[in-house]
Coordinates of C-alpha atoms in Angstrom, one line a residue:
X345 CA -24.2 -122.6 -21.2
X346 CA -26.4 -119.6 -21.5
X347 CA -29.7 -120.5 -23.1
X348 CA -31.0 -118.6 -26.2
X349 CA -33.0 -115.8 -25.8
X350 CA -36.3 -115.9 -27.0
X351 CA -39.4 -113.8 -27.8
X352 CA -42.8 -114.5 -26.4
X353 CA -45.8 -113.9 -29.2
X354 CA -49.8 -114.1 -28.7
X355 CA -49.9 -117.1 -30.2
X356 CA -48.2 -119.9 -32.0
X357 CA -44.3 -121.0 -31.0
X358 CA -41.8 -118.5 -29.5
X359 CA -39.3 -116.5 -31.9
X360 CA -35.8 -117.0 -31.9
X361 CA -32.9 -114.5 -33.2
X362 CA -31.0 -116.8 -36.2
X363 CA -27.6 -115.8 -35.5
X364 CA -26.6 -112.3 -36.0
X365 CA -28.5 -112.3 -38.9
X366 CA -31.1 -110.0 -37.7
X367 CA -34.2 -112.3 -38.6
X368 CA -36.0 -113.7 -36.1
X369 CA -37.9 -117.4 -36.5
X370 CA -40.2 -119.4 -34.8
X371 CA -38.5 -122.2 -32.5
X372 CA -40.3 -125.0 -34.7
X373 CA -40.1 -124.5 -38.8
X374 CA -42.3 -126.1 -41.4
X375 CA -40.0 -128.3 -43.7
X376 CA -41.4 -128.9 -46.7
X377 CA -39.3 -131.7 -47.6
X378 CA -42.7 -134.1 -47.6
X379 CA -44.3 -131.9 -49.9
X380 CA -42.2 -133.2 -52.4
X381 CA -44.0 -136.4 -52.5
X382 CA -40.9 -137.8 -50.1
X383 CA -41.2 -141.9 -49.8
X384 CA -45.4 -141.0 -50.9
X385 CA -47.3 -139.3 -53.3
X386 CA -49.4 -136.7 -51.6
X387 CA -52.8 -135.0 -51.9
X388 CA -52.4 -131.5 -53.4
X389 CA -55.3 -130.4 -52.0
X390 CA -53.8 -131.9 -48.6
X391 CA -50.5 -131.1 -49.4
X392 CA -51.4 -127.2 -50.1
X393 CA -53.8 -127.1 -46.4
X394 CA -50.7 -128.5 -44.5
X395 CA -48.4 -125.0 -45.8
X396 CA -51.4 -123.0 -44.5
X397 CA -52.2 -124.8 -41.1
X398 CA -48.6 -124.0 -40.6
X399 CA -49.1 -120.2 -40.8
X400 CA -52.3 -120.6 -39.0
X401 CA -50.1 -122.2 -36.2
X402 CA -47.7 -119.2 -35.9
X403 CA -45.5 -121.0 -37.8
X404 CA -43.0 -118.4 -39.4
X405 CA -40.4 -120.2 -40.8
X406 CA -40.8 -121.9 -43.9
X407 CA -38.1 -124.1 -45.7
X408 CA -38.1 -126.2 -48.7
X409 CA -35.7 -126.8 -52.0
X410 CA -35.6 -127.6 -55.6
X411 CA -34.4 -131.1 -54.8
X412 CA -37.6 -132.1 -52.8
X413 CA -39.4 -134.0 -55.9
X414 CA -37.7 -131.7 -58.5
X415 CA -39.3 -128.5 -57.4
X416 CA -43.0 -129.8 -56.2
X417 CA -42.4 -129.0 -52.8
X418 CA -41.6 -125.2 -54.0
X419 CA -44.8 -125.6 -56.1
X420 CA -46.9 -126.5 -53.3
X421 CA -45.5 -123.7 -50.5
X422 CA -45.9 -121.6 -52.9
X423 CA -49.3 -122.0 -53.3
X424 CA -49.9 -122.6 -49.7
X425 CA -48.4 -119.2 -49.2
X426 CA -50.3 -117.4 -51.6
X427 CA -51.9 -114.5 -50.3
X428 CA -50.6 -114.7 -47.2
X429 CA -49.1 -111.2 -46.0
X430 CA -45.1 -111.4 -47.2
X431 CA -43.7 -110.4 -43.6
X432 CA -46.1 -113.3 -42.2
X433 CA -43.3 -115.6 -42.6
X434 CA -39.1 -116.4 -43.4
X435 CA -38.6 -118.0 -46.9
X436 CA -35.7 -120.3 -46.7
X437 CA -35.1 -122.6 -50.2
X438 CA -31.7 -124.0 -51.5
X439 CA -29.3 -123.6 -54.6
X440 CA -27.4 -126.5 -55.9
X441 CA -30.0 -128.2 -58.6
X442 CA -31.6 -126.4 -61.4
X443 CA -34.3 -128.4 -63.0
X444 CA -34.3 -128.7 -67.1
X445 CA -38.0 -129.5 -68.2
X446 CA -37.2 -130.6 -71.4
X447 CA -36.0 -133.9 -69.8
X448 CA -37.5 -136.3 -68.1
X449 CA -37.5 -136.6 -64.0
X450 CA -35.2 -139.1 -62.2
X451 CA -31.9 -139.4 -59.8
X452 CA -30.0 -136.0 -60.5
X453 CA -27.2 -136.0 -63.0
X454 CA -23.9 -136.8 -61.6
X455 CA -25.0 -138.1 -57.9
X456 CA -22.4 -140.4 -56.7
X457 CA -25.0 -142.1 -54.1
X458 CA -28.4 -142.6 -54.4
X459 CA -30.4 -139.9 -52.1
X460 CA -33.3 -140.4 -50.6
X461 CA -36.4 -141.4 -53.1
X462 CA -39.0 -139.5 -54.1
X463 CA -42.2 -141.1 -55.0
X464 CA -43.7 -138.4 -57.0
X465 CA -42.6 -134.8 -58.1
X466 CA -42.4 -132.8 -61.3
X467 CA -41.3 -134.9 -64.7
X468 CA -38.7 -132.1 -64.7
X469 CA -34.8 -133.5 -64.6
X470 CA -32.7 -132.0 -61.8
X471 CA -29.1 -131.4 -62.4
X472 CA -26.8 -131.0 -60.2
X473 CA -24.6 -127.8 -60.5
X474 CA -22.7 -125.6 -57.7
X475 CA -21.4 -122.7 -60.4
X476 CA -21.8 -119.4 -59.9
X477 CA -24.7 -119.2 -63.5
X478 CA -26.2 -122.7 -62.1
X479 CA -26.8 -121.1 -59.1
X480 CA -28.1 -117.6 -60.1
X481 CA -30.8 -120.2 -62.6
X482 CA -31.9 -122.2 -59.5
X483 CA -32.5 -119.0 -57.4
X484 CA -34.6 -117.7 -60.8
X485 CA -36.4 -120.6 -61.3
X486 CA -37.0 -120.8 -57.0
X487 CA -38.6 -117.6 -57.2
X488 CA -41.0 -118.3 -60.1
X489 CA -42.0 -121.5 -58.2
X490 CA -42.7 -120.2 -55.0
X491 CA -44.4 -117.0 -56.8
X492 CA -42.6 -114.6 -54.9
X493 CA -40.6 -111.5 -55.1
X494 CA -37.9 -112.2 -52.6
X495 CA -36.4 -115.7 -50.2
X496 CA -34.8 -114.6 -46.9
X497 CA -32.6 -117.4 -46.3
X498 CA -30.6 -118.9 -49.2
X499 CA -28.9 -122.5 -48.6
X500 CA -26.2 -124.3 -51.0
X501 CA -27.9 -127.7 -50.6
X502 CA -26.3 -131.2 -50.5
X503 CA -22.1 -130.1 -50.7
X504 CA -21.8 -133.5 -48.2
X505 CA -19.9 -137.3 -49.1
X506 CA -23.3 -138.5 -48.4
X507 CA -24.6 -137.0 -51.9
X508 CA -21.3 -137.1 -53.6
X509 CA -19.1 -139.8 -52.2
X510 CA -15.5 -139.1 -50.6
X511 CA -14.0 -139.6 -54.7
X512 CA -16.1 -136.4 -55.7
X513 CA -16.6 -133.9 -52.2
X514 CA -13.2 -132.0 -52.9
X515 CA -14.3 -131.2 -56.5
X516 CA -17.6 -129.8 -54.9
X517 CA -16.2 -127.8 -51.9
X518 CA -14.1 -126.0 -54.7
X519 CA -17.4 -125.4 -56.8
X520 CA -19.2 -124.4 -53.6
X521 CA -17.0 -121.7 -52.4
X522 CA -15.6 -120.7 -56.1
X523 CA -19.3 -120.6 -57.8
X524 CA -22.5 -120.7 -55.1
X525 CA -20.7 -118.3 -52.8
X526 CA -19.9 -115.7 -54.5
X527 CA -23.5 -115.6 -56.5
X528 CA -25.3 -115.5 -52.7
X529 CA -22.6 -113.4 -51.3
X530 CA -23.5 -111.1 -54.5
X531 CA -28.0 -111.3 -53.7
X532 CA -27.0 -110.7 -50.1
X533 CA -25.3 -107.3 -50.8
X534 CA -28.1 -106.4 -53.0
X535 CA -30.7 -107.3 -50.8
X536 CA -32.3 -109.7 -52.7
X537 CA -31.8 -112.2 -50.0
X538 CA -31.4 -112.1 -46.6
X539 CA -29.1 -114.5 -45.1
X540 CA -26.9 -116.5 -47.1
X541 CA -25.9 -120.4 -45.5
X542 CA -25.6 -124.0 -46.0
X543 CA -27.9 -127.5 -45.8
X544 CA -26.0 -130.6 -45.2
X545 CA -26.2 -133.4 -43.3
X546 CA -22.4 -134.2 -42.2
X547 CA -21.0 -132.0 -39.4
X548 CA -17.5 -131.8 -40.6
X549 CA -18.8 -130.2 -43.3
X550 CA -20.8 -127.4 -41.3
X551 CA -17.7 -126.8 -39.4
X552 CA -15.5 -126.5 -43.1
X553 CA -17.7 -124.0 -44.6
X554 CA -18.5 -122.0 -41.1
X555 CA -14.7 -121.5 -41.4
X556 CA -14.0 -120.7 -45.5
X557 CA -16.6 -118.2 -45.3
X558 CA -19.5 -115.5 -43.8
X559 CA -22.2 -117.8 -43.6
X560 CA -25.3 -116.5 -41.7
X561 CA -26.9 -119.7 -41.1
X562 CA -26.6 -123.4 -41.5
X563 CA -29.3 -126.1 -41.9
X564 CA -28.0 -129.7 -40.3
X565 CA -30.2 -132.8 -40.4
X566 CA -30.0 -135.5 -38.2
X567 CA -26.9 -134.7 -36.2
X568 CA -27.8 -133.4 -33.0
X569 CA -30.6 -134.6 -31.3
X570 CA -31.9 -136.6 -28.4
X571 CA -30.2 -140.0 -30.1
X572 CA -27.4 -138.4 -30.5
X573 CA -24.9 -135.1 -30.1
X574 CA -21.8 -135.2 -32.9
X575 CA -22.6 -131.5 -33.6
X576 CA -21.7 -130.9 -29.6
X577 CA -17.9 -131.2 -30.1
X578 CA -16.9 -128.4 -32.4
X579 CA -19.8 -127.3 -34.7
X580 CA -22.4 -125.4 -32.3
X581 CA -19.6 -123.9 -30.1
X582 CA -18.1 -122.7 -33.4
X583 CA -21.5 -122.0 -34.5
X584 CA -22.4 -119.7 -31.1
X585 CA -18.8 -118.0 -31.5
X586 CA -19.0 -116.8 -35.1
X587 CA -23.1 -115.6 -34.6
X588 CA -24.0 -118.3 -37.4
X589 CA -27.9 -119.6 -36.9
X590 CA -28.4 -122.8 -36.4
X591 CA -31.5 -124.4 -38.2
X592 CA -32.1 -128.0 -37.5
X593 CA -33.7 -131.1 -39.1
X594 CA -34.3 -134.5 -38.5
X595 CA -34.5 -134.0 -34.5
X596 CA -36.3 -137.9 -35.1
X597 CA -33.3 -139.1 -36.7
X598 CA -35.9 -139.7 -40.1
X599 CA -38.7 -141.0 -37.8
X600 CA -37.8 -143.4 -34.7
X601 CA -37.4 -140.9 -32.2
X602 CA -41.4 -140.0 -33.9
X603 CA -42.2 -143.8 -33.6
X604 CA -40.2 -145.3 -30.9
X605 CA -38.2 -148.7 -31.6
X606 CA -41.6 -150.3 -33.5
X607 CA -40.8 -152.6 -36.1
X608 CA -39.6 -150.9 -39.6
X609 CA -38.8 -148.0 -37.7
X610 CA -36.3 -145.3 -39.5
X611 CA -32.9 -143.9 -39.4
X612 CA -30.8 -142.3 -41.7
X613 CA -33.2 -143.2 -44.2
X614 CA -33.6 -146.6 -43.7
X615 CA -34.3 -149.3 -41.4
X616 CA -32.5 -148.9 -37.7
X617 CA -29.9 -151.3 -36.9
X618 CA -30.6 -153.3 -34.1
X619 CA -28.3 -151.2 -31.8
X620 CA -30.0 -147.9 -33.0
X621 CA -33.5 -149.5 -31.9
X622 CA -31.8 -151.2 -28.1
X623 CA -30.8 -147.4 -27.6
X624 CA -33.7 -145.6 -28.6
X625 CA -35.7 -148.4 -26.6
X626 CA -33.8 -147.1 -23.1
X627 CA -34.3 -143.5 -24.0
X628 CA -38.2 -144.3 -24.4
X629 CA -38.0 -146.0 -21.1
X630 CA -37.0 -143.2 -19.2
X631 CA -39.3 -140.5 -20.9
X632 CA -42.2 -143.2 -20.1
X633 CA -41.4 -143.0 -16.2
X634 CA -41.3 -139.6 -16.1
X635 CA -44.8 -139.3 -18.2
X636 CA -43.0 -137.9 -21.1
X637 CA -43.4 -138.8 -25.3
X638 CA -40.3 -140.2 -26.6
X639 CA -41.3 -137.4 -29.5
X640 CA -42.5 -134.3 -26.9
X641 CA -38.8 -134.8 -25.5
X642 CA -37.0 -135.8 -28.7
X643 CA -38.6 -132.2 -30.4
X644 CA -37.4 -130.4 -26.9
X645 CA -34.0 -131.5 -26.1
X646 CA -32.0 -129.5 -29.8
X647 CA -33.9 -126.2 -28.5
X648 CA -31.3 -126.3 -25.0
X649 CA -28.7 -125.5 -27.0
X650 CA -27.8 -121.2 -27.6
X651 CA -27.0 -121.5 -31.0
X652 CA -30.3 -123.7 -32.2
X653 CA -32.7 -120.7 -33.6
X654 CA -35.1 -123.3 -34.8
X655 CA -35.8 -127.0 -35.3
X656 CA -38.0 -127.8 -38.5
X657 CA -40.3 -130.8 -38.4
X658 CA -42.3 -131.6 -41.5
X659 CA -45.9 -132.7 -42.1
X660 CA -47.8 -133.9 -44.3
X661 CA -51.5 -133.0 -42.9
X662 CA -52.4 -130.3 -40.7
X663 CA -53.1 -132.3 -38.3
X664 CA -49.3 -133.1 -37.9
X665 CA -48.7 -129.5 -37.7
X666 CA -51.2 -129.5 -34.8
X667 CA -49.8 -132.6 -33.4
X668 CA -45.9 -130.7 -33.7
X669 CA -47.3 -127.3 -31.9
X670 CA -49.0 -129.8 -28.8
X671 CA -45.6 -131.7 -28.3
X672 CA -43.9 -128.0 -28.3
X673 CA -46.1 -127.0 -25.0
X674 CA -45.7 -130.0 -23.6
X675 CA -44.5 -130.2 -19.7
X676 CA -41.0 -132.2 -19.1
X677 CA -39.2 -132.3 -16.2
X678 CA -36.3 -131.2 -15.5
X679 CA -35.5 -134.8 -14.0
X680 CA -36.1 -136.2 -17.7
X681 CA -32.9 -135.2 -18.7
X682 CA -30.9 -135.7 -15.7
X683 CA -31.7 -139.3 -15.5
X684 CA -30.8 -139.6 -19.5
X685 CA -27.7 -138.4 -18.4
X686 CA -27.0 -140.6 -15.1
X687 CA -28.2 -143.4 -17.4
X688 CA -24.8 -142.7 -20.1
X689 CA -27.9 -141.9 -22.9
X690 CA -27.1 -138.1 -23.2
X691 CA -24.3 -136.8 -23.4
X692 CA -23.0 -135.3 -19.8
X693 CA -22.4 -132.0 -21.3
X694 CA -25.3 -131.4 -23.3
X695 CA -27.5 -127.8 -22.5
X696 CA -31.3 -128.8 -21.8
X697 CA -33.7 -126.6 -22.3
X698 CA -35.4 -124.9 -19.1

């Protein structure tokens, strides 16, 4: 499989072309999803350095979302960003929650499972709501947080069974498509946005919406990376095929590909099974005979594939951004992935990066 093209720059990570939507990003993305006081509450003063060190890195993509503690993380890029030059960077947020500040913060109204918690955030109460004016007030409200004029990429956030439950996705899709759609299909003809997609963490549902309509990109977490390769078997063919971008998160599979199989180690949000952590164990043993970081080869390994514009780490210091940019440039062998492969812990058909 051909590997995507990229774009050499003076400094900071390479550019990518996402999809055929004309924008280019860098290969690593700042996700703001920690800025949102995700499992911890955050220095501002911290939180607002971290958004900065980013753009100091090269970093151009930026992407966050009402949802990440009820509109903080928006608060904080936004303020990271001020006063950086607009064309510096490409704005990505998400539609899907408005947030009514005239009652109090907690678990979003009408969320069949409980998503990930927040630990801090605004005392604002999201609400959850895929309709055409619900999503028009959550692009509104997006663009007074973030204090800017314009967002490049707009996502419809969370249409997945893991928000929802299997008793409530149907009644979603139909809001999705018959509501959110139309309202970004609407900003992207107007230019108000530049690229119109979706943010889930389920592949089926990738491959659903690549096919109901023109989608320019799509955010998935979690489901392609050096633990494992579901998105392999129709998604990212269908994905290269159509010209879609490809934006992913949680390359660490929510932090044990960052940690290694330690002891209270995550995945999927909580603690790894005792099969996750016997797997992830092998996969560290091979990068450590070839002189590799189980994290240097687990940020690698989703940039192999042509339809991956850019994978999009969060941090939470800018000394994690620094620590992301280092792992980027690291040297790994071509052998690395061959013996992952011999070894039945990547998939035999899997693209590697150069």
């Amino acid at each position: 499989m051909a590997q995507h093209p990229l774009s050499a720059t003076s400094s900071g990570p390479p550019r990518r072309g996402l999809g055929r939507s004309g924008i280019a990003v860098s290969a690593v993305g700042f996700g703001a999803a920690p800025l949102g006081d995700l499992y911890a509450k955050l220095d501002e003063t911290v939180a607002v350095a971290t958004v900065r060190a980013a753009i100091g890195a090269g970093i151009t993509l930026v992407d966050t979302s009402p949802h990440y503690g009820n509109g903080l993380s928006e608060l904080r890029c936004g303020a990271g960003l001020r006063g950086v030059e607009r064309d510096r960077y490409v704005l990505s947020t998400k539609v899907g929650r408005f947030m009514n500040p005239l009652q109090p913060g907690g678990t979003a109204v009408g969320v069949g499972v409980a998503a990930p918690g927040f630990a801090g955030g605004t005392p604002h109460k999201a609400v959850l709501d895929y309709s055409y004016d619900g999503t028009m007030r959550s692009f509104e409200q997006s663009l007074l947080r973030l204090g800017v004029d314009r967002i490049d990429i707009l996502l419809i956030h969370d249409v997945d069974v893991w928000t929802h439950g299997a008793e409530a996705i149907e009644a979603r899709f139909k809001e999705a498509m018959e509501g959110a759609y139309p309202a970004l299909a609407k900003l992207r003809r107007e230019g108000v946005i530049r690229a119109v997609g979706i943010g889930v963490n389920e592949v089926p549902m990738c491959e659903r919406f690549a096919k109901a309509g023109d989608f320019d990109v799509m955010l998935l977490a979690g489901r392609y990376s050096l633990l494992e390769q579901p998105a392999l078997d129709g998604f990212l063919p269908l994905a290269a095929r159509k010209g879609i971008g490809v934006m992913l998160g949680g390359v660490f599979n929510s932090g044990i590909l960052a940690t290694g199989a330690v002891e209270g180690a995550r995945y999927n949000y909580r603690p790894a099974p005792p099969d996750i952590l016997a797997r992830v164990g092998r996969i560290e043993a091979v990068c450590r005979a070839h002189g590799v970081r189980l994290a240097d080869a687990a940020l690698r390994f989703p940039l192999g594939h042509e339809a991956v514009a850019s994978v999009v780490l969060g941090a939470v210091t800018p000394l994690e951004v620094e620590r992301n940019m280092t792992a980027l440039a690291a040297p790994i062998p071509a052998a690395l992935w061959s013996d992952l492969k011999t070894e039945g812990l990547l998939r035999a058909d899997a693209p590697v990066p150069d």
